[in-house]
Protein backbone atom coordinates (compact mmCIF):
# COMPACT_ATOMS: atom_id res chain seq x y z
CA UNK A 1 0.00 0.00 0.00
CA UNK A 2 2.81 2.45 0.86
CA UNK A 3 5.68 3.01 -1.58
CA UNK A 4 7.75 5.28 0.65
CA UNK A 5 7.57 7.65 3.59
CA UNK A 6 9.48 10.91 3.42
CA UNK A 7 9.82 13.09 6.49
CA UNK A 8 11.72 14.30 9.52
CA UNK A 9 13.51 11.79 11.72
CA UNK A 10 12.23 12.28 15.25
CA UNK A 11 13.82 9.15 16.79
CA UNK A 12 16.49 6.76 15.51
CA UNK A 13 17.76 3.51 17.04
CA UNK A 14 19.58 0.55 15.45
CA UNK A 15 16.28 -1.35 15.11
CA UNK A 16 13.69 1.31 14.35
CA UNK A 17 13.14 4.89 13.29
CA UNK A 18 10.22 7.23 13.89
CA UNK A 19 9.59 9.48 10.92
CA UNK A 20 7.22 12.41 11.26
CA UNK A 21 5.22 13.00 8.11
CA UNK A 22 2.06 15.09 7.99
CA UNK A 23 2.00 15.45 11.79
CA UNK A 24 1.96 11.66 12.19
CA UNK A 25 4.90 9.72 13.62
CA UNK A 26 5.47 6.42 11.80
CA UNK A 27 7.27 3.68 13.76
CA UNK A 28 9.34 1.83 11.15
CA UNK A 29 11.50 -1.26 11.70
CA UNK A 30 14.90 -0.97 9.99
CA UNK A 31 18.06 -2.98 9.37
CA UNK A 32 21.50 -1.93 10.59
CA UNK A 33 22.40 -0.97 7.01
CA UNK A 34 19.51 1.49 6.92
CA UNK A 35 20.39 2.74 10.40
CA UNK A 36 23.94 3.49 9.21
CA UNK A 37 22.59 5.36 6.18
CA UNK A 38 20.29 7.47 8.38
CA UNK A 39 22.81 8.40 11.08
CA UNK A 40 23.46 12.13 11.33
CA UNK A 41 20.56 12.96 9.01
CA UNK A 42 17.57 15.13 9.83
CA UNK A 43 15.26 13.90 7.07
CA UNK A 44 14.77 10.50 5.46
CA UNK A 45 12.99 8.81 2.60
CA UNK A 46 12.37 5.12 3.28
CA UNK A 47 10.88 2.56 0.94
CA UNK A 48 8.22 0.75 2.91
CA UNK A 49 6.90 -2.77 3.29
CA UNK A 50 3.67 -3.02 5.28
CA UNK A 51 3.25 -6.35 7.08
CA UNK A 52 -0.33 -7.06 8.05
CA UNK A 53 -0.89 -9.95 10.42
CA UNK A 54 -3.83 -11.02 12.51
CA UNK A 55 -2.40 -9.37 15.63
CA UNK A 56 -0.31 -6.48 14.26
CA UNK A 57 0.39 -4.07 11.44
CA UNK A 58 4.09 -3.31 11.09
CA UNK A 59 6.13 -1.09 8.79
CA UNK A 60 9.61 -2.03 7.57
CA UNK A 61 11.75 0.65 5.96
CA UNK A 62 14.70 0.53 3.61
CA UNK A 63 16.95 3.27 2.21
CA UNK A 64 17.28 1.41 -1.10
CA UNK A 65 14.68 -0.33 -3.25
CA UNK A 66 17.14 -3.19 -3.76
CA UNK A 67 17.20 -3.87 -0.01
CA UNK A 68 13.39 -3.95 0.08
CA UNK A 69 13.34 -6.32 -2.89
CA UNK A 70 15.75 -8.70 -1.11
CA UNK A 71 13.65 -8.43 2.06
CA UNK A 72 10.57 -9.53 0.10
CA UNK A 73 12.49 -12.42 -1.47
CA UNK A 74 13.79 -13.52 1.93
CA UNK A 75 10.32 -13.48 3.49
CA UNK A 76 8.96 -15.55 0.59
CA UNK A 77 11.07 -18.49 1.82
CA UNK A 78 9.26 -20.89 4.13
CA UNK A 79 10.35 -20.40 7.74
CA UNK A 80 11.78 -16.89 7.22
CA UNK A 81 9.71 -14.13 8.76
CA UNK A 82 10.11 -10.38 8.67
CA UNK A 83 12.37 -10.20 11.73
CA UNK A 84 14.65 -12.97 10.46
CA UNK A 85 14.89 -11.25 7.07
CA UNK A 86 15.73 -7.97 8.82
CA UNK A 87 18.43 -9.77 10.84
CA UNK A 88 19.95 -11.17 7.63
CA UNK A 89 19.91 -7.72 6.02
CA UNK A 90 21.54 -6.29 9.15
CA UNK A 91 24.39 -8.77 8.78
CA UNK A 92 25.15 -8.24 5.08
CA UNK A 93 24.91 -5.46 2.52
CA UNK A 94 22.72 -6.03 -0.53
CA UNK A 95 25.76 -6.86 -2.67
CA UNK A 96 27.24 -9.21 -0.07
CA UNK A 97 23.95 -11.11 0.30
CA UNK A 98 23.55 -11.40 -3.48
CA UNK A 99 27.11 -12.77 -3.68
CA UNK A 100 26.46 -15.25 -0.84
CA UNK A 101 23.35 -16.54 -2.59
CA UNK A 102 25.08 -16.68 -6.00
CA UNK A 103 28.02 -18.63 -4.58
CA UNK A 104 25.87 -20.91 -2.37
CA UNK A 105 27.83 -20.01 0.78
CA UNK A 106 25.89 -21.85 3.51
CA UNK A 107 28.48 -21.04 6.20
CA UNK A 108 28.00 -17.28 5.78
CA UNK A 109 24.21 -17.56 6.12
CA UNK A 110 24.57 -19.83 9.16
CA UNK A 111 26.63 -17.12 10.86
CA UNK A 112 23.46 -15.01 11.20
CA UNK A 113 21.76 -15.34 14.58
CA UNK A 114 18.65 -17.52 14.24
CA UNK A 115 19.66 -19.18 10.96
CA UNK A 116 20.40 -22.89 11.14
CA UNK A 117 21.73 -25.26 8.51
CA UNK A 118 18.33 -26.25 7.08
CA UNK A 119 17.09 -22.65 6.83
CA UNK A 120 20.36 -21.54 5.21
CA UNK A 121 20.13 -24.35 2.67
CA UNK A 122 16.47 -23.58 1.96
CA UNK A 123 17.32 -19.90 1.43
CA UNK A 124 20.03 -20.75 -1.07
CA UNK A 125 17.90 -23.26 -2.99
CA UNK A 126 14.81 -21.04 -3.12
CA UNK A 127 16.60 -17.79 -3.99
CA UNK A 128 19.42 -18.94 -6.31
CA UNK A 129 17.37 -18.33 -9.48
CA UNK A 130 15.45 -15.32 -8.14
CA UNK A 131 18.32 -13.04 -7.10
CA UNK A 132 19.81 -10.81 -9.78
CA UNK A 133 23.55 -10.49 -9.24
CA UNK A 134 24.53 -6.81 -9.25
CA UNK A 135 27.94 -5.28 -9.96
CA UNK A 136 28.41 -4.82 -6.20
CA UNK A 137 27.74 -8.55 -5.69
CA UNK A 138 30.30 -9.51 -8.35
CA UNK A 139 32.88 -7.29 -6.62
CA UNK A 140 32.01 -8.83 -3.21
CA UNK A 141 32.26 -12.32 -4.70
CA UNK A 142 35.65 -11.48 -6.26
CA UNK A 143 36.96 -10.09 -2.96
CA UNK A 144 35.76 -13.15 -1.05
CA UNK A 145 37.40 -15.50 -3.57
CA UNK A 146 40.67 -13.56 -3.38
CA UNK A 147 40.63 -13.79 0.45
CA UNK A 148 40.21 -17.60 0.35
CA UNK A 149 43.12 -18.06 -2.09
PDB file of C-alpha atoms in Angstrom:
ATOM      1  CA  UNK A   1       0.000   0.000   0.000  1.00  0.00           C
ATOM      2  CA  UNK A   2       2.811   2.453   0.864  1.00  0.00           C
ATOM      3  CA  UNK A   3       5.685   3.013  -1.576  1.00  0.00           C
ATOM      4  CA  UNK A   4       7.755   5.277   0.648  1.00  0.00           C
ATOM      5  CA  UNK A   5       7.565   7.654   3.587  1.00  0.00           C
ATOM      6  CA  UNK A   6       9.481  10.914   3.420  1.00  0.00           C
ATOM      7  CA  UNK A   7       9.819  13.088   6.494  1.00  0.00           C
ATOM      8  CA  UNK A   8      11.718  14.302   9.523  1.00  0.00           C
ATOM      9  CA  UNK A   9      13.513  11.788  11.720  1.00  0.00           C
ATOM     10  CA  UNK A  10      12.232  12.276  15.245  1.00  0.00           C
ATOM     11  CA  UNK A  11      13.820   9.154  16.791  1.00  0.00           C
ATOM     12  CA  UNK A  12      16.493   6.760  15.514  1.00  0.00           C
ATOM     13  CA  UNK A  13      17.756   3.512  17.037  1.00  0.00           C
ATOM     14  CA  UNK A  14      19.584   0.546  15.448  1.00  0.00           C
ATOM     15  CA  UNK A  15      16.278  -1.354  15.113  1.00  0.00           C
ATOM     16  CA  UNK A  16      13.693   1.314  14.347  1.00  0.00           C
ATOM     17  CA  UNK A  17      13.141   4.893  13.288  1.00  0.00           C
ATOM     18  CA  UNK A  18      10.223   7.235  13.892  1.00  0.00           C
ATOM     19  CA  UNK A  19       9.589   9.477  10.915  1.00  0.00           C
ATOM     20  CA  UNK A  20       7.216  12.410  11.263  1.00  0.00           C
ATOM     21  CA  UNK A  21       5.222  13.004   8.108  1.00  0.00           C
ATOM     22  CA  UNK A  22       2.056  15.094   7.990  1.00  0.00           C
ATOM     23  CA  UNK A  23       2.001  15.446  11.794  1.00  0.00           C
ATOM     24  CA  UNK A  24       1.957  11.656  12.186  1.00  0.00           C
ATOM     25  CA  UNK A  25       4.899   9.721  13.619  1.00  0.00           C
ATOM     26  CA  UNK A  26       5.468   6.422  11.798  1.00  0.00           C
ATOM     27  CA  UNK A  27       7.270   3.678  13.757  1.00  0.00           C
ATOM     28  CA  UNK A  28       9.341   1.832  11.149  1.00  0.00           C
ATOM     29  CA  UNK A  29      11.503  -1.263  11.699  1.00  0.00           C
ATOM     30  CA  UNK A  30      14.897  -0.966   9.989  1.00  0.00           C
ATOM     31  CA  UNK A  31      18.064  -2.975   9.375  1.00  0.00           C
ATOM     32  CA  UNK A  32      21.496  -1.926  10.588  1.00  0.00           C
ATOM     33  CA  UNK A  33      22.404  -0.968   7.010  1.00  0.00           C
ATOM     34  CA  UNK A  34      19.506   1.488   6.916  1.00  0.00           C
ATOM     35  CA  UNK A  35      20.392   2.741  10.396  1.00  0.00           C
ATOM     36  CA  UNK A  36      23.938   3.489   9.210  1.00  0.00           C
ATOM     37  CA  UNK A  37      22.594   5.361   6.183  1.00  0.00           C
ATOM     38  CA  UNK A  38      20.288   7.474   8.380  1.00  0.00           C
ATOM     39  CA  UNK A  39      22.807   8.400  11.080  1.00  0.00           C
ATOM     40  CA  UNK A  40      23.458  12.131  11.334  1.00  0.00           C
ATOM     41  CA  UNK A  41      20.563  12.961   9.010  1.00  0.00           C
ATOM     42  CA  UNK A  42      17.575  15.131   9.831  1.00  0.00           C
ATOM     43  CA  UNK A  43      15.256  13.901   7.072  1.00  0.00           C
ATOM     44  CA  UNK A  44      14.770  10.495   5.463  1.00  0.00           C
ATOM     45  CA  UNK A  45      12.988   8.810   2.605  1.00  0.00           C
ATOM     46  CA  UNK A  46      12.373   5.120   3.284  1.00  0.00           C
ATOM     47  CA  UNK A  47      10.877   2.564   0.935  1.00  0.00           C
ATOM     48  CA  UNK A  48       8.217   0.750   2.909  1.00  0.00           C
ATOM     49  CA  UNK A  49       6.904  -2.765   3.295  1.00  0.00           C
ATOM     50  CA  UNK A  50       3.674  -3.015   5.279  1.00  0.00           C
ATOM     51  CA  UNK A  51       3.254  -6.353   7.076  1.00  0.00           C
ATOM     52  CA  UNK A  52      -0.332  -7.057   8.055  1.00  0.00           C
ATOM     53  CA  UNK A  53      -0.894  -9.948  10.417  1.00  0.00           C
ATOM     54  CA  UNK A  54      -3.829 -11.015  12.511  1.00  0.00           C
ATOM     55  CA  UNK A  55      -2.400  -9.375  15.628  1.00  0.00           C
ATOM     56  CA  UNK A  56      -0.313  -6.478  14.263  1.00  0.00           C
ATOM     57  CA  UNK A  57       0.389  -4.067  11.436  1.00  0.00           C
ATOM     58  CA  UNK A  58       4.094  -3.306  11.094  1.00  0.00           C
ATOM     59  CA  UNK A  59       6.125  -1.093   8.788  1.00  0.00           C
ATOM     60  CA  UNK A  60       9.606  -2.030   7.569  1.00  0.00           C
ATOM     61  CA  UNK A  61      11.747   0.655   5.959  1.00  0.00           C
ATOM     62  CA  UNK A  62      14.704   0.534   3.605  1.00  0.00           C
ATOM     63  CA  UNK A  63      16.953   3.270   2.213  1.00  0.00           C
ATOM     64  CA  UNK A  64      17.275   1.411  -1.096  1.00  0.00           C
ATOM     65  CA  UNK A  65      14.678  -0.331  -3.248  1.00  0.00           C
ATOM     66  CA  UNK A  66      17.145  -3.194  -3.763  1.00  0.00           C
ATOM     67  CA  UNK A  67      17.204  -3.874  -0.011  1.00  0.00           C
ATOM     68  CA  UNK A  68      13.394  -3.945   0.083  1.00  0.00           C
ATOM     69  CA  UNK A  69      13.342  -6.323  -2.886  1.00  0.00           C
ATOM     70  CA  UNK A  70      15.749  -8.697  -1.115  1.00  0.00           C
ATOM     71  CA  UNK A  71      13.648  -8.431   2.064  1.00  0.00           C
ATOM     72  CA  UNK A  72      10.573  -9.532   0.104  1.00  0.00           C
ATOM     73  CA  UNK A  73      12.487 -12.421  -1.465  1.00  0.00           C
ATOM     74  CA  UNK A  74      13.788 -13.524   1.928  1.00  0.00           C
ATOM     75  CA  UNK A  75      10.319 -13.477   3.491  1.00  0.00           C
ATOM     76  CA  UNK A  76       8.964 -15.553   0.592  1.00  0.00           C
ATOM     77  CA  UNK A  77      11.074 -18.489   1.816  1.00  0.00           C
ATOM     78  CA  UNK A  78       9.262 -20.889   4.132  1.00  0.00           C
ATOM     79  CA  UNK A  79      10.353 -20.396   7.743  1.00  0.00           C
ATOM     80  CA  UNK A  80      11.781 -16.894   7.216  1.00  0.00           C
ATOM     81  CA  UNK A  81       9.711 -14.132   8.762  1.00  0.00           C
ATOM     82  CA  UNK A  82      10.111 -10.379   8.667  1.00  0.00           C
ATOM     83  CA  UNK A  83      12.366 -10.202  11.735  1.00  0.00           C
ATOM     84  CA  UNK A  84      14.653 -12.967  10.463  1.00  0.00           C
ATOM     85  CA  UNK A  85      14.891 -11.249   7.070  1.00  0.00           C
ATOM     86  CA  UNK A  86      15.727  -7.974   8.825  1.00  0.00           C
ATOM     87  CA  UNK A  87      18.427  -9.771  10.841  1.00  0.00           C
ATOM     88  CA  UNK A  88      19.952 -11.169   7.631  1.00  0.00           C
ATOM     89  CA  UNK A  89      19.910  -7.718   6.019  1.00  0.00           C
ATOM     90  CA  UNK A  90      21.537  -6.290   9.154  1.00  0.00           C
ATOM     91  CA  UNK A  91      24.389  -8.770   8.776  1.00  0.00           C
ATOM     92  CA  UNK A  92      25.150  -8.242   5.079  1.00  0.00           C
ATOM     93  CA  UNK A  93      24.910  -5.457   2.521  1.00  0.00           C
ATOM     94  CA  UNK A  94      22.719  -6.027  -0.527  1.00  0.00           C
ATOM     95  CA  UNK A  95      25.756  -6.861  -2.666  1.00  0.00           C
ATOM     96  CA  UNK A  96      27.236  -9.213  -0.074  1.00  0.00           C
ATOM     97  CA  UNK A  97      23.954 -11.106   0.300  1.00  0.00           C
ATOM     98  CA  UNK A  98      23.549 -11.399  -3.479  1.00  0.00           C
ATOM     99  CA  UNK A  99      27.114 -12.774  -3.679  1.00  0.00           C
ATOM    100  CA  UNK A 100      26.464 -15.246  -0.841  1.00  0.00           C
ATOM    101  CA  UNK A 101      23.353 -16.536  -2.586  1.00  0.00           C
ATOM    102  CA  UNK A 102      25.077 -16.679  -5.996  1.00  0.00           C
ATOM    103  CA  UNK A 103      28.019 -18.630  -4.575  1.00  0.00           C
ATOM    104  CA  UNK A 104      25.874 -20.907  -2.370  1.00  0.00           C
ATOM    105  CA  UNK A 105      27.827 -20.006   0.779  1.00  0.00           C
ATOM    106  CA  UNK A 106      25.887 -21.848   3.510  1.00  0.00           C
ATOM    107  CA  UNK A 107      28.475 -21.041   6.195  1.00  0.00           C
ATOM    108  CA  UNK A 108      27.998 -17.276   5.776  1.00  0.00           C
ATOM    109  CA  UNK A 109      24.213 -17.560   6.124  1.00  0.00           C
ATOM    110  CA  UNK A 110      24.568 -19.833   9.159  1.00  0.00           C
ATOM    111  CA  UNK A 111      26.629 -17.125  10.859  1.00  0.00           C
ATOM    112  CA  UNK A 112      23.465 -15.014  11.195  1.00  0.00           C
ATOM    113  CA  UNK A 113      21.762 -15.344  14.579  1.00  0.00           C
ATOM    114  CA  UNK A 114      18.648 -17.521  14.244  1.00  0.00           C
ATOM    115  CA  UNK A 115      19.656 -19.181  10.957  1.00  0.00           C
ATOM    116  CA  UNK A 116      20.400 -22.889  11.144  1.00  0.00           C
ATOM    117  CA  UNK A 117      21.728 -25.257   8.507  1.00  0.00           C
ATOM    118  CA  UNK A 118      18.335 -26.245   7.080  1.00  0.00           C
ATOM    119  CA  UNK A 119      17.087 -22.650   6.826  1.00  0.00           C
ATOM    120  CA  UNK A 120      20.357 -21.543   5.210  1.00  0.00           C
ATOM    121  CA  UNK A 121      20.134 -24.353   2.670  1.00  0.00           C
ATOM    122  CA  UNK A 122      16.471 -23.579   1.964  1.00  0.00           C
ATOM    123  CA  UNK A 123      17.316 -19.897   1.431  1.00  0.00           C
ATOM    124  CA  UNK A 124      20.025 -20.753  -1.074  1.00  0.00           C
ATOM    125  CA  UNK A 125      17.899 -23.255  -2.994  1.00  0.00           C
ATOM    126  CA  UNK A 126      14.809 -21.037  -3.120  1.00  0.00           C
ATOM    127  CA  UNK A 127      16.602 -17.787  -3.994  1.00  0.00           C
ATOM    128  CA  UNK A 128      19.417 -18.941  -6.306  1.00  0.00           C
ATOM    129  CA  UNK A 129      17.369 -18.332  -9.479  1.00  0.00           C
ATOM    130  CA  UNK A 130      15.452 -15.318  -8.135  1.00  0.00           C
ATOM    131  CA  UNK A 131      18.322 -13.043  -7.096  1.00  0.00           C
ATOM    132  CA  UNK A 132      19.812 -10.813  -9.775  1.00  0.00           C
ATOM    133  CA  UNK A 133      23.547 -10.485  -9.242  1.00  0.00           C
ATOM    134  CA  UNK A 134      24.535  -6.806  -9.252  1.00  0.00           C
ATOM    135  CA  UNK A 135      27.937  -5.280  -9.963  1.00  0.00           C
ATOM    136  CA  UNK A 136      28.410  -4.825  -6.197  1.00  0.00           C
ATOM    137  CA  UNK A 137      27.737  -8.554  -5.694  1.00  0.00           C
ATOM    138  CA  UNK A 138      30.301  -9.512  -8.347  1.00  0.00           C
ATOM    139  CA  UNK A 139      32.880  -7.290  -6.618  1.00  0.00           C
ATOM    140  CA  UNK A 140      32.008  -8.833  -3.214  1.00  0.00           C
ATOM    141  CA  UNK A 141      32.263 -12.319  -4.697  1.00  0.00           C
ATOM    142  CA  UNK A 142      35.647 -11.480  -6.256  1.00  0.00           C
ATOM    143  CA  UNK A 143      36.961 -10.095  -2.962  1.00  0.00           C
ATOM    144  CA  UNK A 144      35.763 -13.154  -1.045  1.00  0.00           C
ATOM    145  CA  UNK A 145      37.396 -15.497  -3.573  1.00  0.00           C
ATOM    146  CA  UNK A 146      40.668 -13.565  -3.377  1.00  0.00           C
ATOM    147  CA  UNK A 147      40.627 -13.787   0.450  1.00  0.00           C
ATOM    148  CA  UNK A 148      40.213 -17.599   0.350  1.00  0.00           C
ATOM    149  CA  UNK A 149      43.124 -18.059  -2.088  1.00  0.00           C
TER     150      UNK A 149
END
